[in-house]
Coordinates of C-alpha atoms and ligand atoms in Angstrom, one line a residue:
M1 CA 0.0 0.0 0.0
S2 CA 1.4 3.3 -1.1
Q3 CA 4.9 2.2 -0.1
N4 CA 6.4 4.4 -2.8
N5 CA 4.7 7.4 -1.3
K6 CA 6.4 7.9 2.2
Y7 CA 4.2 10.1 4.4
A8 CA 6.2 12.5 6.5
I9 CA 5.2 12.8 10.1
R10 CA 4.0 16.3 10.9
C11 CA 2.4 18.1 13.9
H12 CA -1.3 19.0 13.6
D13 CA -0.7 22.2 15.5
A14 CA 2.5 23.4 13.7
G15 CA 2.1 27.0 12.7
S16 CA -1.3 27.3 14.2
A17 CA -2.5 29.6 17.1
W18 CA -1.4 26.8 19.5
C19 CA 2.3 26.8 18.3
P20 CA 4.6 26.5 20.0
C21 CA 3.2 24.1 22.6
A22 CA 4.5 22.9 26.0
P23 CA 6.2 19.8 24.7
G24 CA 7.8 21.9 21.9
I25 CA 9.2 24.4 24.4
A26 CA 10.6 21.5 26.3
G27 CA 12.5 20.4 23.2
Y28 CA 10.1 17.8 21.9
C29 CA 8.9 19.7 18.8
L30 CA 7.6 17.4 16.1
A31 CA 8.0 20.0 13.4
C32 CA 11.3 21.8 13.9
P33 CA 14.7 20.0 14.1
V34 CA 16.4 23.2 15.4
I35 CA 14.1 23.3 18.5
T36 CA 15.1 19.7 19.2
G37 CA 18.8 20.5 19.1
A38 CA 19.9 20.2 15.4
Q39 CA 22.2 22.9 14.0
T40 CA 20.3 23.2 10.6
C41 CA 16.8 22.9 9.2
D42 CA 17.8 19.9 7.0
F43 CA 14.9 17.8 8.2
C44 CA 12.4 20.6 8.6
L45 CA 8.8 19.4 8.1
W46 CA 7.8 22.7 6.6
S47 CA 4.3 23.5 7.7
G48 CA 4.0 26.7 5.7
T49 CA 5.6 28.9 8.3
C50 CA 8.9 28.8 10.1
V51 CA 8.1 27.3 13.5
Y52 CA 11.4 28.3 14.9
D53 CA 11.5 31.9 13.9
H54 CA 7.8 32.9 13.8
H55 CA 6.5 30.8 16.7
F56 CA 9.5 29.8 18.9
R57 CA 12.2 32.5 18.9
H58 CA 9.8 35.5 18.9
R59 CA 7.1 33.9 21.0
G60 CA 4.8 35.7 23.4
P61 CA 3.0 33.8 26.1
I62 CA 2.1 30.3 25.0
R63 CA -1.6 29.8 24.2
V64 CA -3.0 26.6 25.7
R65 CA -6.5 25.2 25.1
E66 CA -8.7 25.5 28.1
F67 CA -12.1 24.0 29.0
V68 CA -15.1 26.3 28.4
S69 CA -18.6 25.5 29.7
T70 CA -21.4 25.5 27.2
P71 CA -25.1 24.9 27.5
V72 CA -26.8 21.7 26.2
R73 CA -29.5 22.6 23.7
Q74 CA -30.8 19.1 22.9
R75 CA -30.1 15.5 24.2
Q76 CA -31.6 12.4 22.6
V77 CA -31.2 8.7 22.8
I78 CA -30.7 7.4 19.2
G79 CA -29.7 3.8 19.7
H80 CA -28.6 1.2 22.2
E81 CA -26.4 3.2 24.7
L82 CA -26.0 5.8 21.9
Y83 CA -26.7 9.5 22.6
L84 CA -26.8 12.6 20.5
V85 CA -26.1 15.9 22.2
R86 CA -26.4 19.4 20.6
L87 CA -24.3 22.1 22.4
E88 CA -24.0 25.8 22.0
L89 CA -21.0 26.6 19.8
P90 CA -18.2 28.4 21.6
G91 CA -17.3 31.7 19.8
G92 CA -14.6 31.4 17.1
W93 CA -14.7 27.6 16.8
E94 CA -17.0 27.2 13.8
T95 CA -14.4 27.2 10.9
E96 CA -12.0 25.0 12.8
L97 CA -14.6 22.4 13.6
R98 CA -15.4 21.9 10.0
R99 CA -11.9 20.7 9.2
P100 CA -11.7 17.0 8.4
G101 CA -10.6 15.2 11.6
S102 CA -11.5 17.9 14.1
F103 CA -12.5 16.9 17.6
V104 CA -13.0 18.2 21.1
M105 CA -12.3 17.0 24.6
V106 CA -15.6 16.8 26.6
K107 CA -16.4 16.3 30.3
R108 CA -18.9 17.5 33.0
P109 CA -17.9 21.0 34.1
N110 CA -17.0 20.0 37.7
D111 CA -15.1 16.8 36.9
E112 CA -11.3 16.5 36.9
D113 CA -9.6 17.3 33.6
I114 CA -8.5 13.6 33.3
S115 CA -12.2 12.7 33.0
A116 CA -12.4 14.3 29.6
A117 CA -13.0 12.1 26.5
P118 CA -12.2 12.9 22.9
M119 CA -15.2 13.2 20.6
A120 CA -15.6 13.9 16.9
V121 CA -17.8 16.8 15.9
C122 CA -20.6 15.3 13.9
G123 CA -22.2 18.6 12.7
V124 CA -21.9 22.3 13.0
D125 CA -25.0 24.5 12.5
S126 CA -24.2 28.1 11.6
E127 CA -27.7 29.4 12.0
E128 CA -28.4 27.8 15.3
Q129 CA -24.8 28.2 16.4
T130 CA -24.6 24.6 17.7
L131 CA -22.3 21.7 17.4
T132 CA -23.4 18.0 17.6
I133 CA -21.7 15.1 19.3
V134 CA -22.8 11.5 19.2
F135 CA -21.4 9.2 21.9
Q136 CA -21.6 5.6 22.8
I137 CA -21.4 4.4 26.4
R138 CA -18.1 2.5 26.7
G139 CA -16.7 3.0 30.2
P140 CA -16.4 5.5 33.1
K141 CA -15.9 8.7 31.0
T142 CA -18.8 8.1 28.7
S143 CA -21.0 6.9 31.5
A144 CA -20.4 10.2 33.3
L145 CA -21.4 12.1 30.2
M146 CA -24.6 10.3 30.1
C147 CA -25.4 11.8 33.6
A148 CA -24.2 15.3 32.7
G149 CA -26.5 18.2 33.5
S150 CA -27.5 21.2 31.4
E151 CA -23.9 22.3 30.7
W152 CA -20.8 20.4 29.3
A153 CA -17.2 21.5 29.4
L154 CA -15.4 21.5 26.1
K155 CA -11.7 22.0 25.2
G156 CA -10.5 22.4 21.6
P157 CA -10.6 22.6 18.8
Y158 CA -8.2 19.7 18.0
Y159 CA -7.4 18.5 14.5
G160 CA -5.9 15.0 14.9
A161 CA -8.9 12.5 14.6
L162 CA -7.5 11.2 11.2
F163 CA -4.2 9.5 10.5
G164 CA -3.1 10.5 7.0
V165 CA -5.4 13.5 6.7
R166 CA -3.1 15.2 4.1
R167 CA -3.9 12.4 1.7
L168 CA -7.5 13.3 1.9
L169 CA -6.8 17.0 1.6
R170 CA -4.9 16.5 -1.7
A171 CA -7.2 13.9 -3.2
F172 CA -8.5 15.3 -6.5
G173 CA -10.7 13.4 -9.0
Q174 CA -10.0 10.0 -7.3
K175 CA -12.2 7.0 -6.6
V176 CA -12.7 7.0 -2.8
L177 CA -14.2 4.3 -0.7
I178 CA -15.2 5.2 2.9
L179 CA -15.7 2.2 5.2
V180 CA -17.4 3.2 8.4
S181 CA -18.4 1.5 11.6
S182 CA -20.3 2.6 14.7
T183 CA -19.5 6.2 15.9
G184 CA -17.0 6.5 13.2
Q185 CA -20.0 7.9 11.4
S186 CA -19.5 11.2 13.2
L187 CA -16.3 11.9 11.1
I188 CA -18.2 11.5 7.8
P189 CA -19.5 15.1 7.4
G190 CA -16.0 16.7 7.7
V191 CA -14.5 14.1 5.4
V192 CA -17.0 14.1 2.6
G193 CA -17.2 18.0 2.5
N194 CA -13.6 18.2 1.5
L195 CA -13.7 15.3 -1.0
L196 CA -16.7 16.6 -2.8
E197 CA -15.2 20.0 -3.3
Q198 CA -12.3 18.3 -5.1
E199 CA -14.5 16.3 -7.5
N200 CA -13.8 12.9 -6.1
D201 CA -16.0 9.9 -6.8
I202 CA -17.1 8.8 -3.4
S203 CA -18.9 5.6 -2.2
I204 CA -19.6 4.8 1.4
A205 CA -20.3 1.5 3.3
I206 CA -21.5 1.8 6.9
D207 CA -21.8 -0.9 9.5
P208 CA -23.9 0.5 12.4
G209 CA -22.0 -1.5 15.0
L210 CA -23.5 -2.8 18.2
S211 CA -25.5 0.4 19.0
G212 CA -27.5 -0.2 15.8
G213 CA -27.8 3.5 15.0
L214 CA -27.4 4.7 11.4
Y215 CA -27.6 8.3 12.5
I216 CA -25.6 9.9 9.7
L217 CA -27.8 8.8 6.8
D218 CA -29.9 12.1 6.8
N219 CA -26.7 14.0 6.1
L220 CA -25.9 11.8 3.1
K221 CA -28.9 12.3 0.8
E222 CA -26.7 13.6 -2.0
F223 CA -24.9 10.2 -2.1
D224 CA -28.1 8.4 -3.0
G225 CA -27.3 5.0 -4.4
R226 CA -23.6 5.2 -3.3
V227 CA -24.3 4.6 0.4
L228 CA -24.4 0.9 1.5
A229 CA -25.7 0.0 4.9
T230 CA -24.3 -3.4 5.7
R231 CA -22.5 -5.6 8.2
F232 CA -18.8 -6.1 7.6
Y233 CA -18.7 -9.4 9.6
D234 CA -21.0 -12.4 9.9
T235 CA -19.7 -13.1 13.4
V236 CA -18.4 -11.0 16.3
T237 CA -15.0 -12.7 16.0
H238 CA -14.0 -10.9 12.7
A239 CA -12.6 -14.2 11.6
D240 CA -13.9 -13.9 8.1
L241 CA -12.8 -10.9 6.1
G242 CA -14.7 -12.0 3.0
R243 CA -17.3 -9.3 3.0
L244 CA -14.8 -6.5 3.6
S245 CA -12.6 -7.9 0.8
E246 CA -15.6 -8.0 -1.5
I247 CA -16.5 -4.3 -0.9
I248 CA -12.9 -3.1 -1.3
G249 CA -12.4 -5.2 -4.4
A250 CA -15.6 -4.0 -6.1
S251 CA -14.8 -0.3 -5.3
R252 CA -11.6 -0.2 -7.3
A253 CA -10.8 2.8 -5.1
D254 CA -7.5 4.8 -5.2
L255 CA -8.1 6.0 -1.6
I256 CA -9.6 4.0 1.2
I257 CA -10.8 5.8 4.3
T258 CA -11.6 3.7 7.4
L259 CA -13.6 5.5 10.1
G260 CA -14.2 3.1 13.0
S261 CA -12.6 0.9 15.5
D262 CA -9.0 -0.4 15.5
F263 CA -10.5 -3.9 14.6
L264 CA -11.7 -2.4 11.3
H265 CA -8.4 -0.7 10.7
R266 CA -6.4 -3.9 11.4
D267 CA -8.6 -5.9 9.1
V268 CA -8.4 -3.4 6.3
A269 CA -4.6 -3.1 6.7
Q270 CA -4.4 -6.7 5.6
L271 CA -6.6 -6.2 2.5
L272 CA -5.2 -3.1 0.9
E273 CA -3.5 -3.3 -2.5
P274 CA 0.1 -1.8 -2.8
K275 CA -1.2 1.2 -4.9
Q276 CA -4.1 2.1 -2.6
E277 CA -3.6 5.1 -0.2
W278 CA -5.1 4.9 3.2
V279 CA -6.6 7.3 5.8
A280 CA -7.9 6.0 9.1
S281 CA -9.6 7.4 12.2
N282 CA -7.4 7.9 15.3
N283 CA -8.5 5.7 18.2
S284 CA -5.6 6.5 20.6
I285 CA -6.5 6.6 24.2
M286 CA -6.3 10.3 25.0
V287 CA -6.2 12.1 28.3
C288 CA -4.8 15.6 27.7
A289 CA -4.8 15.7 23.9
D290 CA -1.9 18.3 24.2
G291 CA 1.1 16.0 23.8
L292 CA 1.9 15.9 27.5
C293 CA 0.4 12.9 29.3
G294 CA 1.8 10.2 27.0
S295 CA -1.4 8.0 27.1
C296 CA -1.7 8.2 23.3
S297 CA 1.9 7.1 22.5
I298 CA 2.4 5.0 19.4
V299 CA 5.5 2.8 18.9
L300 CA 6.9 3.0 15.4
R301 CA 8.6 0.2 13.6
D302 CA 12.0 1.6 14.5
G303 CA 11.1 1.6 18.2
T304 CA 10.6 5.4 18.6
E305 CA 7.5 6.6 20.4
I306 CA 5.3 9.4 19.1
R307 CA 2.3 11.2 20.6
G308 CA -0.7 10.1 18.7
C309 CA -2.7 13.2 19.6
K310 CA -0.2 15.6 18.0
A311 CA 1.2 13.7 15.1
D312 CA -0.2 13.5 11.6
M313 CA 1.2 10.2 10.5
A314 CA 0.3 7.5 8.0
P315 CA -2.0 4.7 9.2
E316 CA 0.5 2.2 7.9
D317 CA 3.1 3.6 10.4
V318 CA 0.5 2.9 13.2
F319 CA -0.7 -0.5 12.1
W320 CA 2.7 -1.8 10.8
R321 CA 2.5 -5.0 12.8
D322 CA -0.7 -6.0 11.1
I323 CA 0.7 -5.1 7.7
D324 CA 3.9 -7.1 8.4
R325 CA 1.8 -10.1 9.7
A326 CA -0.3 -10.1 6.5
A327 CA 2.8 -9.8 4.3
S328 CA 4.5 -12.8 6.0
G329 CA 1.2 -14.8 5.7
K330 CA 1.2 -14.1 1.9
E331 CA 4.8 -15.1 1.6
G332 CA 4.4 -18.3 3.6
Ligands
FAD401 C1 -10.1 11.5 18.2 C2 -11.2 10.6 18.8 C3 -12.5 10.9 18.5 C4 -13.5 10.1 19.1 N1 -14.8 10.4 18.8 C5 -15.8 9.7 19.3 C6 -17.2 9.9 19.0 O1 -17.5 10.8 18.2 N2 -18.2 9.2 19.6 C7 -17.8 8.2 20.5 O2 -18.7 7.6 21.1 N3 -16.6 7.9 20.8 C8 -15.5 8.6 20.3 N4 -14.2 8.4 20.6 C9 -14.0 7.3 21.6 C10 -14.2 7.9 23.0 O3 -13.3 8.9 23.3 C11 -14.0 6.7 24.0 O4 -15.0 5.8 23.8 C12 -14.0 7.2 25.4 O5 -12.8 8.0 25.7 C13 -13.9 5.9 26.3 O6 -13.8 6.3 27.6 P1 -14.5 5.5 28.7 O7 -13.9 5.9 30.0 O8 -16.0 5.7 28.6 O9 -14.2 4.0 28.3 P2 -12.9 3.2 28.5 O10 -12.9 2.5 29.8 O11 -11.7 4.0 28.2 O12 -13.1 2.1 27.3 C14 -14.1 1.1 27.4 C15 -13.9 0.1 26.3 O13 -14.1 0.8 25.1 C16 -12.9 0.6 24.3 N5 -12.7 1.9 23.5 C17 -12.2 3.0 24.0 N6 -12.1 3.9 23.0 C18 -12.6 3.3 21.9 C19 -12.8 3.7 20.5 N7 -12.4 4.9 20.1 N8 -13.3 2.8 19.7 C20 -13.7 1.6 20.1 N9 -13.6 1.1 21.4 C21 -13.0 2.0 22.2 C22 -11.8 0.4 25.2 O14 -10.7 -0.3 24.6 C23 -12.5 -0.4 26.3 O15 -12.6 -1.8 25.9 C24 -13.2 9.1 20.0 C25 -11.9 8.8 20.3 C26 -10.9 9.6 19.7 C27 -9.4 9.3 20.0
FES402 S1 -3.3 12.5 25.0 FE1 -1.8 13.3 26.3 S2 0.0 13.1 25.2 FE2 -1.6 12.6 23.7

């Protein structure tokens, strides 16, 4: 899969209002070799601005994202342990939240910051000035959200919910297959908006997952005939990849986008053709989302660790073990 197209690791925040960040100041900048101790910019991951000069050397006070409380406008049960919540949009967030792969950290206002969970933004309504989140109960953080009162605390906007997002941003006139499961549906509006503008030919297959909710279909009316509601597996063991293989093969897609659990990503990693490019949703466990706590660390093939909340990296650099396993199976 796209081996001849090495995807450089970049920082989602490089050159943004949030640059430099606390890890960068401490010498762990993902974007700038000079900040990390090199004498030259030879390995600069140019982000469109000089991170060292414009953001690091002449920096004012560092800007950090902080929680803001915002009122709940609507709350609705839409599936088994699946909730839709519409919240008042904090000022100045609208454009950023429309970026593909944007997400926010959410918690109850009086809970500790470590209670916050990352959530994709499923919709932004300019007229009503709201943002929509759909969440599934999985454990303590999401159970607390279910009991939240009339206000939620939000921190953001963050940009790192997609591994390989630059492939999506530069796709033009391509055949694109989007494979979606469960609450991965929430990432679809941001993803398709961009792809449509760039005249890509898009088809979408959605497995509603255990919650059973196909909540995104109303947003996809213009894809009539190109949205398939299906089950990717006949059993819960994922032992048979026949159905997924069939959908991928029939699509003849240049770009495959998987929005769902790591089970889906791992299975698809084994099925991709060498020439197909891949974008995948980021399921890292996140606590701070600011590159500090280390809960999201990903170990690369060469043993280095990288913060999954900050780094824009290729999915094949995240799921390399599954790709290697599939390759050794084919050889054997
Ligand atoms: C960038 C990003 C965006 C996200 N967007 C959404 C969203 O829009 N809606 C939503 O419902 N969830 C979303 N998640 C997942 C959500 O943040 C987690 O479900 C939540 O943090 C789990 O916390 P918990 O304490 O409730 O459960 P935990 O105790 O942390 O987890 C309970 C169980 O769920 C599993 N789990 C945790 N995260 C995921 C996941 N991402 N996918 C599948 N299984 C998982 C764990 O492995 C564990 O088995 C997103 C995650 C990320 C990283
Ligand atoms: S979530 Fe804390 S470092 Fe990434």
